[in-house]
Coordinates of C-alpha atoms and ligand atoms in Angstrom, one line a residue:
M3 CA -48.0 -2.8 54.5
V4 CA -47.5 -5.2 57.4
T5 CA -44.0 -5.5 58.7
E6 CA -42.5 -8.7 60.1
E7 CA -42.2 -7.0 63.6
E8 CA -45.8 -6.0 63.6
W9 CA -46.8 -9.5 62.7
S10 CA -44.7 -11.2 65.4
G11 CA -45.8 -8.5 67.9
E12 CA -49.4 -9.4 67.1
V13 CA -48.8 -13.1 67.5
A14 CA -47.0 -12.5 70.9
K15 CA -49.9 -10.4 72.1
S16 CA -52.4 -13.1 71.2
K17 CA -50.3 -15.7 72.9
R18 CA -50.0 -13.5 76.1
F19 CA -53.8 -12.9 76.1
R20 CA -54.5 -16.7 75.8
L21 CA -52.2 -17.4 78.8
L22 CA -53.5 -14.5 80.9
S23 CA -57.3 -15.1 80.3
P24 CA -57.6 -18.3 82.5
I25 CA -55.3 -16.7 85.1
I26 CA -57.5 -13.6 85.3
A27 CA -60.6 -15.8 85.5
L28 CA -59.1 -18.0 88.2
G29 CA -57.9 -15.0 90.2
A30 CA -61.3 -13.3 90.0
F31 CA -63.0 -16.5 91.0
A32 CA -60.6 -16.9 94.0
L33 CA -61.3 -13.3 95.0
I34 CA -65.1 -13.5 94.9
F35 CA -65.5 -17.1 96.1
V36 CA -65.2 -16.5 99.8
P37 CA -67.1 -13.2 100.0
A38 CA -69.8 -14.6 97.8
M39 CA -70.1 -17.7 100.1
M40 CA -70.2 -15.6 103.1
A41 CA -72.8 -13.3 101.6
G42 CA -74.9 -16.2 100.5
T43 CA -75.0 -17.9 104.0
A44 CA -75.7 -14.5 105.5
I45 CA -78.7 -13.9 103.2
A46 CA -80.2 -17.4 103.4
S47 CA -79.5 -20.5 105.4
G48 CA -78.8 -24.1 104.3
F49 CA -79.1 -25.1 100.7
N50 CA -80.7 -21.7 99.8
G51 CA -77.5 -20.0 101.1
Y52 CA -75.4 -22.1 98.7
L53 CA -77.8 -21.2 95.8
V54 CA -77.5 -17.5 96.6
S55 CA -73.7 -17.9 96.8
V56 CA -73.5 -19.6 93.4
G57 CA -75.9 -17.0 92.0
L58 CA -73.6 -14.2 93.3
I59 CA -70.5 -16.0 91.9
M60 CA -72.3 -16.4 88.5
A61 CA -73.5 -12.8 88.5
L62 CA -69.9 -11.6 89.1
M63 CA -68.1 -14.1 86.9
L64 CA -70.3 -14.0 83.8
P65 CA -69.6 -10.4 82.8
L66 CA -65.9 -11.0 83.4
A67 CA -66.0 -14.2 81.3
F68 CA -68.0 -12.3 78.6
G69 CA -65.5 -9.5 78.6
L70 CA -62.6 -11.9 78.3
V71 CA -64.3 -13.7 75.4
V72 CA -65.1 -10.4 73.6
L73 CA -61.5 -9.2 74.1
G74 CA -60.2 -12.6 72.8
E75 CA -62.4 -12.3 69.8
R76 CA -61.2 -8.8 69.0
R77 CA -57.6 -9.9 69.4
Q78 CA -58.2 -12.8 67.1
R79 CA -59.9 -10.5 64.5
L80 CA -56.9 -8.2 64.6
T81 CA -54.5 -11.1 64.2
D82 CA -56.6 -12.5 61.3
E83 CA -56.7 -9.1 59.6
K84 CA -53.0 -8.9 59.8
V85 CA -52.6 -12.4 58.4
R86 CA -55.0 -11.6 55.6
R87 CA -53.1 -8.4 54.7
L88 CA -49.9 -10.2 54.9
N89 CA -51.3 -12.9 52.6
D90 CA -52.5 -10.3 50.1
E91 CA -49.1 -8.5 50.2
L92 CA -47.3 -11.8 49.7
S93 CA -49.5 -12.8 46.7
E94 CA -49.0 -9.3 45.3
A95 CA -45.3 -9.5 45.7
I96 CA -45.2 -13.0 44.1
A97 CA -47.3 -11.7 41.2
A98 CA -45.0 -8.7 40.8
A99 CA -41.9 -11.0 40.9
D100 CA -43.5 -13.2 38.3
R101 CA -44.2 -10.2 36.1
E102 CA -40.7 -8.9 36.5
A103 CA -39.3 -12.4 35.7
V104 CA -41.3 -12.4 32.5
I105 CA -40.1 -9.0 31.6
R106 CA -36.5 -9.9 32.5
D107 CA -36.8 -13.1 30.5
S108 CA -38.0 -11.3 27.4
Q109 CA -35.3 -8.7 27.9
V110 CA -32.7 -11.4 28.1
Q111 CA -34.1 -13.0 25.0
R112 CA -34.1 -9.7 23.1
Q113 CA -30.5 -8.9 24.3
R114 CA -29.5 -12.4 23.2
F115 CA -31.1 -11.9 19.8
E116 CA -29.5 -8.4 19.5
S117 CA -26.0 -9.7 20.3
R118 CA -26.3 -12.7 18.0
L119 CA -27.6 -10.5 15.2
A120 CA -24.8 -7.9 15.8
N121 CA -22.4 -10.8 15.7
A122 CA -23.8 -12.2 12.4
L123 CA -23.9 -8.8 10.8
D124 CA -20.3 -8.1 11.9
M125 CA -19.2 -11.3 10.1
A126 CA -21.1 -10.5 6.9
E127 CA -18.5 -9.2 4.5
G128 CA -20.7 -7.9 1.7
E129 CA -24.3 -6.8 1.1
P130 CA -25.4 -10.2 -0.1
E131 CA -24.3 -11.7 3.2
V132 CA -26.0 -9.0 5.2
I133 CA -29.2 -9.7 3.2
D134 CA -28.9 -13.4 4.0
V135 CA -28.6 -12.6 7.7
I136 CA -31.7 -10.3 7.5
E137 CA -33.7 -13.0 5.7
R138 CA -32.7 -15.6 8.4
S139 CA -33.6 -13.1 11.1
F140 CA -37.1 -12.8 9.7
G141 CA -37.7 -16.5 10.5
A142 CA -36.4 -16.0 14.0
V143 CA -38.5 -13.0 14.8
L144 CA -41.8 -13.8 13.0
P145 CA -41.6 -17.5 12.1
D146 CA -45.2 -17.7 10.8
A147 CA -45.5 -14.4 9.0
P148 CA -44.6 -13.4 5.5
V149 CA -41.9 -10.7 5.8
E150 CA -39.8 -8.9 3.2
L151 CA -37.1 -6.2 3.0
L152 CA -37.5 -3.5 0.3
L153 CA -34.3 -1.4 -0.1
A154 CA -33.7 1.6 -2.3
D155 CA -31.2 1.1 -5.2
N156 CA -28.3 3.5 -5.7
S157 CA -30.5 6.2 -7.3
H158 CA -32.7 6.1 -4.1
A159 CA -35.6 6.3 -6.5
H160 CA -36.7 2.7 -6.6
L161 CA -37.4 0.1 -3.9
V162 CA -36.0 -3.3 -4.7
R163 CA -37.1 -6.5 -2.9
M164 CA -33.9 -7.8 -1.4
A165 CA -35.1 -10.5 1.0
A166 CA -38.4 -12.2 1.4
V167 CA -39.8 -15.1 3.4
G168 CA -43.3 -16.6 3.9
P169 CA -44.7 -19.6 5.5
D170 CA -45.9 -21.0 2.1
G171 CA -43.0 -19.3 0.3
E172 CA -45.3 -16.4 -0.4
P173 CA -43.8 -13.0 0.5
P174 CA -46.1 -10.1 1.5
S175 CA -45.4 -8.5 -2.0
C176 CA -45.9 -4.9 -1.2
G177 CA -46.4 -3.0 -4.4
V178 CA -44.6 0.2 -3.3
D179 CA -41.9 1.2 -5.7
S180 CA -40.1 4.1 -4.2
P181 CA -39.2 5.2 -0.6
D182 CA -41.2 8.4 -1.1
R183 CA -44.3 6.5 -1.7
C184 CA -44.0 4.3 1.4
P185 CA -45.6 5.9 4.5
A186 CA -43.2 4.1 6.9
A187 CA -40.1 5.2 4.9
R188 CA -41.4 8.7 4.4
R189 CA -42.3 9.3 8.0
A190 CA -39.3 7.3 9.3
Q191 CA -41.6 5.7 11.8
I192 CA -42.8 2.2 12.5
Q193 CA -46.4 1.9 11.1
V194 CA -48.9 -0.7 12.4
F195 CA -52.0 -1.3 10.3
S196 CA -54.5 -3.6 12.0
D197 CA -56.8 -4.0 9.1
S198 CA -56.3 -3.2 5.4
D199 CA -60.0 -2.2 5.2
D200 CA -59.6 0.5 7.9
L201 CA -60.0 4.1 6.7
D202 CA -56.5 5.0 7.7
A203 CA -54.8 1.9 6.4
C204 CA -51.9 2.2 4.0
P205 CA -53.3 2.3 0.4
K206 CA -50.7 -0.2 -0.7
L207 CA -52.3 -2.9 1.5
R208 CA -55.5 -2.9 -0.5
N209 CA -56.4 -5.3 -3.3
R210 CA -53.7 -7.7 -2.3
P211 CA -54.1 -11.3 -3.6
Q212 CA -54.2 -12.4 0.1
G213 CA -57.3 -10.3 0.7
R214 CA -57.8 -8.4 4.0
L215 CA -54.7 -8.3 6.2
S216 CA -52.9 -6.5 8.9
A217 CA -49.4 -5.1 8.4
L218 CA -46.3 -4.0 10.2
C219 CA -43.8 -1.7 8.4
V220 CA -40.5 -0.8 10.0
P221 CA -38.3 1.8 8.2
V222 CA -34.7 1.0 7.5
S223 CA -32.2 3.9 7.7
I224 CA -28.7 4.1 6.4
M225 CA -26.7 6.8 8.0
G226 CA -29.7 8.8 9.0
R227 CA -31.5 8.5 5.7
T228 CA -34.5 6.2 5.3
V229 CA -33.8 4.0 2.4
G230 CA -36.1 1.0 2.8
V231 CA -38.7 -0.8 4.8
I232 CA -39.2 -4.2 6.5
H233 CA -42.8 -5.2 5.7
A234 CA -44.7 -8.0 7.5
T235 CA -48.3 -9.0 7.1
G236 CA -50.8 -11.1 9.1
E237 CA -54.4 -11.9 9.6
P238 CA -56.7 -8.9 9.9
Q239 CA -56.7 -7.5 13.5
A240 CA -53.9 -9.8 14.5
A241 CA -51.7 -7.9 17.0
V242 CA -48.0 -8.3 16.8
E243 CA -46.3 -8.5 20.3
D244 CA -44.4 -5.4 21.3
D245 CA -41.2 -7.5 21.7
R246 CA -41.5 -8.7 18.1
V247 CA -41.9 -5.1 16.9
D248 CA -38.8 -4.2 19.0
D249 CA -36.9 -7.1 17.5
L250 CA -37.8 -5.9 13.9
A251 CA -36.8 -2.4 14.9
T252 CA -33.4 -3.7 16.2
L253 CA -33.0 -5.7 13.0
A254 CA -33.7 -2.6 10.8
K255 CA -31.3 -0.5 12.9
L256 CA -28.4 -2.9 13.0
A257 CA -28.8 -4.0 9.3
G258 CA -29.1 -0.4 8.2
A259 CA -25.9 0.5 10.1
R260 CA -24.0 -2.5 8.6
I261 CA -25.1 -1.9 5.0
G262 CA -24.2 1.8 5.5
L263 CA -20.7 0.9 6.8
L264 CA -20.2 -1.6 4.0
R265 CA -21.2 1.0 1.4
V266 CA -18.9 3.6 2.9
M267 CA -16.1 1.0 2.9
A268 CA -16.8 0.0 -0.7
E269 CA -16.9 3.7 -1.7
T270 CA -13.6 4.4 0.0
Q271 CA -12.1 1.3 -1.6
L272 CA -13.4 2.4 -5.0
Q273 CA -11.9 5.9 -4.5
A274 CA -8.6 4.3 -3.4
S275 CA -8.5 2.2 -6.5
T276 CA -9.8 4.7 -9.0
D277 CA -8.0 7.4 -10.9
T278 CA -10.0 10.6 -10.2
L279 CA -9.4 12.2 -13.6
T280 CA -10.5 9.3 -15.9
G281 CA -12.5 7.1 -13.5
L282 CA -10.3 4.1 -14.6
L283 CA -8.5 1.8 -12.2
N284 CA -5.2 3.3 -10.9
R285 CA -1.8 1.5 -11.1
R286 CA -2.1 -0.2 -7.7
A287 CA -5.6 -1.6 -8.5
F288 CA -4.5 -2.8 -11.9
S289 CA -1.6 -4.7 -10.3
E290 CA -4.0 -6.2 -7.8
Q291 CA -6.7 -7.1 -10.3
I292 CA -4.3 -8.7 -12.8
G293 CA -3.0 -10.9 -9.9
T294 CA -6.6 -12.3 -9.5
I295 CA -7.0 -13.5 -13.1
P296 CA -7.4 -17.3 -12.6
P297 CA -5.2 -19.7 -14.6
H298 CA -8.1 -20.9 -16.7
Q299 CA -8.5 -17.4 -18.1
H300 CA -5.0 -17.6 -19.8
P301 CA -3.8 -16.6 -22.3
V302 CA -3.8 -13.0 -21.1
A303 CA -2.5 -10.2 -23.3
V304 CA -1.0 -7.1 -21.6
A305 CA -0.7 -3.7 -23.3
M306 CA 0.9 -0.4 -22.4
A307 CA -0.4 2.7 -24.1
D308 CA 1.1 6.2 -24.2
L309 CA -0.3 9.4 -25.7
D310 CA 1.9 10.7 -28.5
H311 CA 3.6 14.1 -28.1
F312 CA 1.3 14.8 -25.3
K313 CA 3.6 17.5 -23.9
V314 CA 3.3 19.4 -27.1
L315 CA -0.5 19.1 -26.9
N316 CA -0.4 20.4 -23.3
D317 CA 2.0 23.2 -24.2
T318 CA 0.0 24.2 -27.2
Y319 CA -3.6 24.0 -26.0
G320 CA -3.2 24.1 -22.2
H321 CA -3.5 21.6 -19.4
E322 CA -7.3 21.6 -19.4
T323 CA -7.4 20.4 -23.0
G324 CA -4.7 17.8 -22.0
D325 CA -7.0 16.5 -19.3
R326 CA -10.0 16.4 -21.7
A327 CA -7.8 14.3 -24.1
L328 CA -6.9 11.9 -21.3
R329 CA -10.6 11.6 -20.3
L330 CA -11.6 11.0 -23.9
F331 CA -9.0 8.3 -24.4
A332 CA -10.1 6.6 -21.2
R333 CA -13.7 6.7 -22.4
V334 CA -12.9 5.2 -25.8
L335 CA -10.9 2.4 -24.1
H336 CA -13.8 1.7 -21.7
D337 CA -16.4 1.8 -24.5
S338 CA -14.5 -0.2 -27.2
L339 CA -13.0 -3.0 -25.0
R340 CA -14.8 -5.8 -23.4
S341 CA -16.1 -5.4 -19.8
S342 CA -13.8 -8.2 -18.7
D343 CA -10.7 -6.3 -19.9
I344 CA -8.8 -4.5 -17.1
V345 CA -8.2 -1.0 -18.1
S346 CA -6.1 1.4 -16.0
R347 CA -4.4 4.7 -16.0
Y348 CA -0.9 3.6 -15.1
G349 CA 0.4 7.1 -14.5
G350 CA 0.6 10.5 -16.4
E351 CA -0.4 9.8 -20.0
E352 CA 0.3 6.1 -19.8
F353 CA -2.3 3.4 -19.6
A354 CA -2.0 -0.4 -18.9
I355 CA -4.6 -2.9 -20.2
A356 CA -5.0 -6.6 -19.5
F357 CA -7.0 -8.8 -21.8
P358 CA -8.0 -12.0 -20.1
E359 CA -8.7 -15.0 -22.3
C360 CA -7.2 -13.2 -25.3
S361 CA -3.9 -13.6 -27.2
A362 CA -1.7 -10.6 -27.9
I363 CA -2.5 -11.0 -31.6
D364 CA -6.3 -10.8 -31.0
A365 CA -5.7 -7.9 -28.6
T366 CA -3.7 -6.1 -31.3
R367 CA -6.8 -6.1 -33.4
A368 CA -8.9 -4.7 -30.5
L369 CA -6.3 -1.9 -30.0
N370 CA -6.3 -1.0 -33.6
T371 CA -10.1 -0.6 -33.3
V372 CA -9.5 1.6 -30.3
R373 CA -7.2 3.8 -32.4
A374 CA -9.8 4.2 -35.1
Q375 CA -12.6 4.9 -32.6
L376 CA -10.3 7.5 -30.8
D377 CA -9.8 9.3 -34.1
A378 CA -13.6 9.5 -34.6
A379 CA -14.2 10.5 -31.0
I380 CA -11.6 13.3 -31.2
T381 CA -13.4 14.7 -34.2
V382 CA -16.8 14.5 -32.5
G383 CA -15.5 15.9 -29.3
G384 CA -13.8 18.9 -31.0
L385 CA -10.4 18.2 -29.5
P386 CA -7.1 18.8 -31.2
K387 CA -5.9 15.7 -33.0
F388 CA -3.7 13.3 -31.0
T389 CA -2.7 9.7 -31.3
V390 CA -1.6 6.9 -29.1
S391 CA 1.1 4.3 -29.3
F392 CA 0.7 0.8 -27.9
G393 CA 3.1 -2.0 -26.9
I394 CA 1.5 -5.4 -26.4
T395 CA 2.7 -8.9 -25.2
D396 CA 1.4 -12.2 -23.9
A397 CA 1.7 -12.9 -20.2
E398 CA 2.9 -16.4 -19.5
P399 CA 1.0 -18.3 -16.8
G400 CA 2.8 -17.6 -13.5
E401 CA 5.0 -14.9 -14.9
E402 CA 5.9 -11.8 -12.8
L403 CA 3.8 -8.8 -13.7
N404 CA 6.9 -6.6 -13.8
A405 CA 8.5 -8.8 -16.4
V406 CA 5.3 -8.7 -18.6
L407 CA 5.0 -5.0 -18.3
R408 CA 8.7 -4.5 -19.2
R409 CA 8.1 -6.5 -22.3
A410 CA 5.0 -4.4 -23.2
D411 CA 7.0 -1.3 -22.4
D412 CA 9.8 -2.4 -24.8
A413 CA 7.2 -2.9 -27.5
L414 CA 5.8 0.6 -26.7
L415 CA 9.2 2.1 -27.0
L416 CA 9.5 0.4 -30.3
A417 CA 6.2 1.8 -31.4
K418 CA 7.4 5.3 -30.5
R419 CA 10.6 4.8 -32.4
Q420 CA 8.8 3.4 -35.4
G421 CA 6.9 6.6 -35.8
R422 CA 4.1 6.4 -33.1
D423 CA 0.3 6.0 -33.6
R424 CA 0.6 2.2 -33.9
V425 CA 0.5 -1.1 -32.0
V426 CA 3.7 -3.1 -31.7
L427 CA 3.6 -6.7 -30.5
H428 CA 6.5 -8.2 -28.5
E429 CA 6.2 -12.0 -28.4
A430 CA 7.1 -13.7 -25.2
G431 CA 9.9 -16.3 -25.1
G432 CA 13.6 -16.7 -24.7
S433 CA 14.6 -16.4 -28.3
P434 CA 14.7 -13.0 -30.0
G435 CA 11.1 -12.4 -31.2
P436 CA 9.8 -10.0 -33.8
A437 CA 9.8 -7.2 -31.3
D438 CA 13.6 -7.4 -30.9
E439 CA 14.0 -7.5 -34.6
Q440 CA 11.7 -4.5 -34.8
R441 CA 13.8 -2.8 -32.1
D442 CA 17.0 -3.4 -34.0
L443 CA 15.3 -2.1 -37.1
A444 CA 14.1 0.9 -35.3
Q445 CA 17.5 1.6 -33.7
M446 CA 18.9 1.4 -37.2
L447 CA 16.3 3.8 -38.4
D448 CA 16.8 6.1 -35.4
G449 CA 20.5 6.2 -36.3
Q450 CA 19.7 7.1 -39.9
L451 CA 17.2 9.7 -38.8
S452 CA 19.6 11.1 -36.2
G453 CA 17.1 10.3 -33.3
A454 CA 14.6 12.9 -34.7
D455 CA 11.6 11.1 -33.2
H456 CA 12.7 10.4 -29.6
T457 CA 10.8 12.9 -27.5
Ligands
GH3_27 P1 5.9 10.8 -26.4 O1 5.2 10.8 -27.6 O2 7.4 10.4 -26.5 O3 5.2 10.0 -25.3 O4 6.0 12.3 -25.9 P2 5.2 12.9 -24.8 O5 5.2 14.4 -24.9 O6 3.8 12.4 -24.7 O7 6.0 12.5 -23.5 P3 6.6 13.3 -22.3 O8 7.0 12.3 -21.3 O9 7.7 14.2 -22.8 O10 5.4 14.2 -21.8 C1 4.3 13.7 -21.1 C2 3.4 14.8 -20.7 O11 2.2 14.4 -20.1 C3 4.1 15.7 -19.7 C4 3.0 16.0 -18.7 O12 2.8 17.3 -18.5 C5 1.8 15.4 -19.3 N1 0.9 14.9 -18.3 C6 1.1 13.9 -17.4 N2 0.0 13.8 -16.6 C7 -0.9 14.7 -17.1 C8 -2.2 15.0 -16.6 O13 -2.8 14.5 -15.7 N3 -2.8 16.0 -17.3 C9 -2.3 16.7 -18.3 N4 -2.9 17.6 -18.9 N5 -1.0 16.4 -18.7 C10 -0.3 15.4 -18.1
MG28 MG1 4.9 8.9 -21.3
MG29 MG1 3.6 10.3 -24.3

């Protein structure tokens, strides 16, 4: 390593030597000139004396001149060597700086990709949006390669192709069907296969329609569990740059974390909106969902259901049997009604049901079917016999849910008063409807029967 001081010291020495050399030569010449002349004239006379003097001067001056030349050469060689080393070091430093610049550039690019990806995933509100981000990222990381994302379904038993891109629209189409059968997913390690014909290549790479190929498989983990793989293919022996592999690993890591978070959030939301005993929606979720029914799905019928004499059933057969009865009724509701109907446990032994695109008259028929199916299910399930009363009404477009539920509740009350185990319809509207008439009738009957059926 040549320092700047060494280099300038060397240059100064050379300069001094160049200045001193002629002075030394002149000084030496001046010193020997007179004695040489005197010696020459003493040895020989006339012209011969001059020749002898010149000979003496030459004999004394030549070694000195030779010495000065040799010293000058040596000095020059030393200076040249220093310059050469300095040059080498400079070239080496420039090359190292260039290499560092390339590394820094690629780091900056990767950081930019990572931050943009994190941003995009942060904005993705559901799994489909995350999958879309992943698919678009494939194009950014490996624009010319077929790439796909295989993700396990809820059972974790099957891998499903969630995203796929290819230069000709042809994805890599890996045939692996479960995380346990994928070496990358099983080992939770990035796998690079340079040739599908290699002895140690993944068996799933063989016999592809594309023929021989290379492959890169990056495992995707969700909360520490490997649940999928990003799979890219290329020409046989085609090496994928380390940076691209790192980008895919970043994509797998961030996408896995986002999907994991969304699944936890969905699970929490589901738990918050689900009644734990029956698995139906709870009261809050029912109110929320009914508010999301679009106007074009009107008419909407709304029903309230209440198990009859449930306290007696509990007291007679125990709370556990009561719970089984609630679960059985919930299952019958779920199985007999349409999937578009909104079924909820409204509280205790009360249930609320909304029937989009269905009039209360049609919903009455559906509820009578529920009653019949409940009867059959109780027999099959070996539960003590119990019945359910229903009150049903039509929800007017834009009407407050509370007002609708009050009307359905009035109809339910009437069903109870009329003897339970029935469906009573309360028609909406200002003028007294059949439900009111029924209530009057029921009150009259209640009076006659001394309120025997009120509990
Ligand atoms: P009615 O026919 O008039 O509705 O009479 P009922 O006995 O069903 O009504 P009541 O309001 O007197 O009693 C409701 C019972 O429901 C009382 C309560 O212990 C029971 N119950 C509420 N929630 C649950 C539950 O989660 N599990 C069980 N086993 N019982 C419940
Ligand atoms: Mg009740
Ligand atoms: Mg009851």
